[in-house]
Amino acid sequence: MTISFVDSMPSDEEVYGLLRPYVAEWFRKRYGKFTPPQLMAIPEIKAGNSVLISSPTGTGKTLAVFLALLDTLYEYAERKELEDQIYVVYVSPLRALNNDMHRNLLEPIKGIMAEAERMGFNIPEIKVAVRTSDTSPTEKQRMLRNPPHILITTPESLSIILVAPKFRERLRNTRWIVVDEIHEIASSKRGSHLSLSIERLENLVGRPLIRIGLSATIAPLEEVAKFLVGFNDDGTPRPCRIVDARFTKPMDIRVICPVKDLIHTPADEVNEAIYRVLVDLIKKHRTTLIFTNTRSSTERVVYKLRKIFEKEGILDADEIEAHHSSLSRDLRLSVEEKLKRGELRVVVSSTSLELGIDIGWIDLVVLLSSPKSVSRLLQRIGRSGHHIRQVSKGRVIVVDRDDLVENTVLVKAALERKIDHIRIPRNPLDVLAQHIVGMALEKKWHVDEAYKLVKRSYTFHNLEWSDFINVIRYLSGKYRELFEDSKVYAKIWFDEEEGIFGRRRGSRMIYYLNTGTIPDEAKIRVFTLDDKKYVGDLEEEFAQILTPGDIFVLGGRTYEYVRSDINRIYVRRVEGIRPTVPSWFSEMLPLAFDSALEVARFRRIVSEMITEYPREKVIEWLINEYLLEPHAAEAIYEYFIEQLLFTNGIVPSDRLLLIELWDDRETFNIIFHTLYGRRTNNALSRAYAYLLSQRTNSNVRITVSDNGFMLTLPYNNVSVDIIDLVYSLREDNIENILRKVLRYTELLKRRFRHCAERSFMILRRYKGVETSLYRRQVNAQTLLRIIERVPDFPVLKETFREILEDYMNINAAKKVLKWLHNGVIEVKVIGPNTVPSPFAHNLVAQGYSDVVLMEDRKKLLELLHRRVMEVIAARKTIIAGDKSGLDELA
């Protein structure tokens, strides 16, 4: 058996028959009937199989796992085989979730014990403990003396207890490893880290672990199952049974367009309309969870709602709370507890409540603007109706026409079960470096044996021997003569002749204090270049995306980024120039590639329908097919027909790349309508900007969005063959071009520091002392200059891989270029025009949301729209004869 799906569902009585009498009776009295994921999962777990369970929040998958495991532990106890050892290691990504799980486990344990006593059974108490970075030394000692049967922990804490000499012995009897929220963990380096920790745990145990993964709606399940169970030494995936119950809960999802006219309604009226819709929805429901896409938006919405409800006297301000990652842990826990006790009517969150913390009764989820992926939409909506038989009810409120189109497509895809594919990082060498040091703390290893273990992990299954051995050489100090002045010392010893490596003195404390994958983020100070005047601070995450020539807003003023110096950025004050990077850019979620392709396909289908059928029929189809309000369907129709009329029938889609030239009399702009999501567009735009700057010998500014990108040239430099430019970028040259582009960017400098810290090249903490972020960045830039001379140096190689594959999406970019050169995607160029086409307006106006220049963003969109309508009227364009009705707007 390899990876296979559970394709049968036993009856309730059959599953009850698998459980101890007192376990079955407790469940029968408490719940009565099993849910589909419980019916499918419990027999598999009881049979000793590794299992991946994917189902929405509130479908009982966590209880399914613990019910089966508790039952098996009671079976051991009845046979007098239950010892004071750890049997189950339960890993979750959040410490708060660990505490939650501790509570949710203790209740069943107490209930089952009471039922067993009533039925005349004498069973021992199953012990549960939580071990995270918050656990006190006293509690850790208590666990060592009296180990729990079920240990709840995080990926970071698991990696530490694996090398704790005494506690690691307590892990030798582990039989099950449970990974919760696996969809969240697998897509980051935390998942890569955990993947290797599990292989090391299995190596310690000396027999196959039974692995159980719990996931919300995710795809493809086969790949996630492989991530969970890893590979055999012969390269075949280990066996795993998949319980696919992703669509067992009924869903009620709709898009709400707050005003009839998203273009001409003033910004303050749109804003007021959004809050009127929110207030109306909140009044009709007991508890409403509102998701925004940024932390700052979360705070603004809470502030505004409190003011409204105080004025109306309907809700107390204390019944509305914010929940996001910038709040203290105590505040977040307080909000979660209030939710569970039913004390809150409204909670507004960014992404922090997406994970499966038990937050009790939520009967409505509202999304303000697009969640940027079908998976995230389902995850968020799934927080409502916290039971398998309750409807997950969600409403998505849109803010502009692009948002309306995007959400219309996402909701339809969610209802049709078209889920974005998860992207799992592969072969992160900085994570590997941490584990090599960790393994060296356990014992002396032969490199062949270590390599074999590492390749059992899904994340490192295709790791090249050369990369593996280079990491060991780096850690053993092979390059120490280069680093004499930089205090980069060996963390392991390596006898290359014998092929053996082991730990060096002092490496244990380095590992304890510096393990983990989440980087520290710094504030970067901004100064003017000429007079060195301090302007303000930028988040490091925002600062790293800036390239020379970028225009951004700080403190209400507009600046051009010139250069950086360790923890300083130097800028030049500019007036009246369009910002290319909005301040919220680094916080915004990027549109998933699969979802972007769905939006592009929607553009093509709707455009074809408009050219084939009368207006009324197209609008009726949109209402019925996409469950839209009539005015929302009309807004989409108007948007598309304006694009068709303006471009003479050219609508960018999944089969057509439209490039439009826009001459605004101050600059010359080349707009690429590449609807592939921001991560893919980030890669494409930087590569095309490099090629364009080479041809024109001028600085090219880049503006990027999910729907495309714009390259801006000085006005006097416009002679370029666009078609030749488009086809000069290929699948086989984009990576080399991007490596050249990235070399001197802030992005590479900052990401190199992160990778160097994960690789123990730069220590965040040493001998109990925290090294300042400023000092670490200075060290990083010094080291970066040194290691550029070393071919294939693993830390720099990983930095490039992380940027190209994790931050950008170079694999999707290569796919797009392949389609382009194979003729799957057609290219058309229009212009130069004096106004951009309707589909380009949000891209052009992107930076204007930060600052009032000549017009605010809303007024600019109105102005662009008016000028488009003037052009259409002047052309009197008709595309497809009498039945299309395309001449109506003209």
Tab-separated table of N, CA and C in Angstrom, residues 523-539 552 554-555 557 559 567-571 573:
chain	number	residue	atom	x	y	z
A	523	LYS	N	13.283	47.678	12.096
A	523	LYS	CA	12.823	48.971	11.571
A	523	LYS	C	14.011	49.626	10.888
A	524	ILE	N	13.797	50.130	9.680
A	524	ILE	CA	14.868	50.762	8.915
A	524	ILE	C	14.642	52.278	8.915
A	525	ARG	N	15.660	53.027	9.316
A	525	ARG	CA	15.558	54.487	9.387
A	525	ARG	C	15.764	55.100	8.004
A	526	VAL	N	14.947	56.102	7.683
A	526	VAL	CA	14.970	56.739	6.365
A	526	VAL	C	15.503	58.168	6.491
A	527	PHE	N	16.509	58.506	5.636
A	527	PHE	CA	17.116	59.839	5.644
A	527	PHE	C	17.126	60.392	4.220
A	528	THR	N	17.048	61.721	4.112
A	528	THR	CA	17.202	62.349	2.799
A	528	THR	C	18.663	62.299	2.401
A	529	LEU	N	18.920	62.125	1.108
A	529	LEU	CA	20.285	61.937	0.618
A	529	LEU	C	21.127	63.206	0.752
A	530	ASP	N	20.531	64.362	0.451
A	530	ASP	CA	21.310	65.605	0.395
A	530	ASP	C	21.672	66.147	1.778
A	531	ASP	N	20.678	66.340	2.624
A	531	ASP	CA	20.965	66.965	3.923
A	531	ASP	C	20.948	65.988	5.098
A	532	LYS	N	20.800	64.668	4.801
A	532	LYS	CA	20.816	63.619	5.829
A	532	LYS	C	19.772	63.852	6.918
A	533	LYS	N	18.654	64.408	6.522
A	533	LYS	CA	17.579	64.678	7.478
A	533	LYS	C	16.767	63.397	7.703
A	534	TYR	N	16.491	63.091	8.993
A	534	TYR	CA	15.720	61.904	9.345
A	534	TYR	C	14.253	62.102	8.963
A	535	VAL	N	13.699	61.134	8.219
A	535	VAL	CA	12.334	61.253	7.706
A	535	VAL	C	11.355	60.386	8.493
A	536	GLY	N	11.777	59.185	8.847
A	536	GLY	CA	10.896	58.245	9.549
A	536	GLY	C	11.433	56.832	9.425
A	537	ASP	N	10.605	55.837	9.755
A	537	ASP	CA	11.026	54.433	9.729
A	537	ASP	C	10.175	53.623	8.753
A	538	LEU	N	10.792	52.590	8.188
A	538	LEU	CA	10.078	51.625	7.351
A	538	LEU	C	10.236	50.233	7.963
A	539	GLU	N	9.198	49.412	7.834
A	539	GLU	CA	9.318	48.000	8.201
A	539	GLU	C	10.328	47.338	7.271
A	552	PHE	N	7.784	55.975	-3.128
A	552	PHE	CA	6.879	55.543	-2.066
A	552	PHE	C	6.526	56.738	-1.184
A	554	LEU	N	5.905	58.318	2.693
A	554	LEU	CA	6.196	58.214	4.120
A	554	LEU	C	5.843	59.541	4.767
A	555	GLY	N	4.992	59.477	5.793
A	555	GLY	CA	4.591	60.702	6.473
A	555	GLY	C	3.859	61.675	5.573
A	557	ARG	N	4.443	62.391	2.521
A	557	ARG	CA	5.272	62.984	1.469
A	557	ARG	C	5.799	61.882	0.554
A	559	TYR	N	8.730	60.118	-1.795
A	559	TYR	CA	10.188	60.003	-1.866
A	559	TYR	C	10.602	58.990	-2.923
A	567	ASN	N	21.391	49.779	8.154
A	567	ASN	CA	20.037	49.981	8.679
A	567	ASN	C	19.485	51.352	8.321
A	568	ARG	N	20.022	51.939	7.248
A	568	ARG	CA	19.532	53.235	6.784
A	568	ARG	C	19.159	53.155	5.311
A	569	ILE	N	18.148	53.917	4.972
A	569	ILE	CA	17.762	54.069	3.576
A	569	ILE	C	17.862	55.550	3.230
A	570	TYR	N	18.440	55.830	2.072
A	570	TYR	CA	18.571	57.223	1.636
A	570	TYR	C	17.613	57.475	0.482
A	571	VAL	N	16.908	58.614	0.589
A	571	VAL	CA	15.862	58.929	-0.380
A	571	VAL	C	16.019	60.357	-0.892
A	573	ARG	N	13.541	63.582	-2.046
A	573	ARG	CA	12.169	64.099	-2.047
A	573	ARG	C	11.740	64.406	-3.487
